[in-house]
């Protein structure tokens, strides 16, 4: 799968620390999100949310559907 680009969907960014979204909280990132499906390689992995089914997301990434618990 290709790597997601910033803005792929749901205000996604590859580095959550770059986000200025009102819902973003420091420390929130794909690798500790409930939708994270695990790393595939080099810090990129799957996301179970349907909006990201066609791409890999970055472990340090973030989107506005973040749910703690990954
Ligand atoms: Fe990352 Fe979670 Fe958003 Fe998927 S749902 S892109 S794992 S923050």
CSV table of C-alpha atoms and ligand atoms in Angstrom, one decimal:
chain,number,residue,atom,x,y,z
A,1,UNK,CA,0.0,0.0,0.0
A,2,UNK,CA,1.1,3.6,-0.6
A,3,UNK,CA,1.9,5.8,2.3
A,4,UNK,CA,-0.7,8.3,3.3
A,5,UNK,CA,-0.1,12.0,2.6
A,6,UNK,CA,-1.0,14.8,4.9
A,7,UNK,CA,-4.7,15.6,4.3
A,8,UNK,CA,-5.5,12.1,3.1
A,9,UNK,CA,-8.7,12.1,5.1
A,10,UNK,CA,-10.1,13.3,8.5
A,11,UNK,CA,-7.4,16.0,8.8
A,12,UNK,CA,-4.7,13.3,8.8
A,13,UNK,CA,-1.1,14.4,9.2
A,14,UNK,CA,2.0,12.1,9.1
A,15,UNK,CA,3.4,13.9,12.2
A,16,UNK,CA,0.7,14.5,14.8
A,17,UNK,CA,2.9,17.1,16.5
A,18,UNK,CA,2.4,19.2,13.4
A,19,UNK,CA,-1.4,19.3,13.8
A,20,UNK,CA,-3.1,22.5,14.8
A,21,UNK,CA,-6.5,20.7,15.1
A,22,UNK,CA,-8.4,21.6,18.2
A,23,UNK,CA,-8.9,17.9,19.0
A,24,UNK,CA,-5.2,17.0,18.9
A,25,UNK,CA,-3.6,16.4,22.2
A,26,UNK,CA,0.2,15.9,22.7
A,27,UNK,CA,1.2,12.3,22.7
A,28,UNK,CA,-1.8,11.1,20.6
A,29,UNK,CA,-0.6,9.2,17.5
A,30,UNK,CA,-1.5,6.3,15.3
A,31,UNK,CA,0.6,3.8,17.1
A,32,UNK,CA,-1.4,4.3,20.3
A,33,UNK,CA,-4.8,4.6,18.5
A,34,UNK,CA,-7.5,1.9,18.8
A,35,UNK,CA,-7.6,1.8,15.0
A,36,UNK,CA,-3.8,1.0,14.6
A,37,UNK,CA,-3.3,-2.4,13.0
A,38,UNK,CA,0.4,-2.7,13.7
A,39,UNK,CA,3.6,-1.6,12.1
A,40,UNK,CA,4.4,-3.1,8.7
A,41,UNK,CA,7.8,-1.6,8.1
A,42,UNK,CA,9.9,1.5,8.9
A,43,UNK,CA,7.4,3.2,11.1
A,44,UNK,CA,4.4,2.7,8.8
A,45,UNK,CA,1.5,0.5,9.4
A,46,UNK,CA,-2.2,-0.2,8.9
A,47,UNK,CA,-5.2,1.6,10.2
A,48,UNK,CA,-8.5,-0.2,10.5
A,49,UNK,CA,-10.6,2.9,9.9
A,50,UNK,CA,-12.3,2.5,6.4
A,51,UNK,CA,-11.0,6.0,5.4
A,52,UNK,CA,-7.5,4.6,5.5
A,53,UNK,CA,-8.0,1.1,4.1
A,54,UNK,CA,-6.0,1.9,1.0
A,55,UNK,CA,-2.9,3.4,2.6
A,56,UNK,CA,-0.4,2.9,5.3
A,57,UNK,CA,-0.3,5.5,8.1
A,58,UNK,CA,2.7,6.7,10.0
A,59,UNK,CA,3.2,5.5,13.6
A,60,UNK,CA,3.6,9.2,14.5
A,61,UNK,CA,0.6,10.3,12.5
A,62,UNK,CA,-2.8,11.5,13.7
A,63,UNK,CA,-6.3,12.1,12.4
A,64,UNK,CA,-9.4,13.6,14.0
A,65,UNK,CA,-10.9,10.1,14.5
A,66,UNK,CA,-8.2,9.2,16.9
A,67,UNK,CA,-9.4,6.9,19.7
A,68,UNK,CA,-7.0,6.1,22.6
A,69,UNK,CA,-6.2,2.5,23.2
A,70,UNK,CA,-4.0,1.1,20.5
B,1,LIG,FE1,-4.1,7.1,12.9
B,1,LIG,FE2,-6.1,6.3,14.4
B,1,LIG,FE3,-6.5,8.1,12.6
B,1,LIG,FE4,-6.1,5.6,11.9
B,1,LIG,S1,-7.9,6.4,13.1
B,1,LIG,S2,-5.2,7.5,10.9
B,1,LIG,S3,-4.6,5.0,13.4
B,1,LIG,S4,-5.2,8.4,14.4
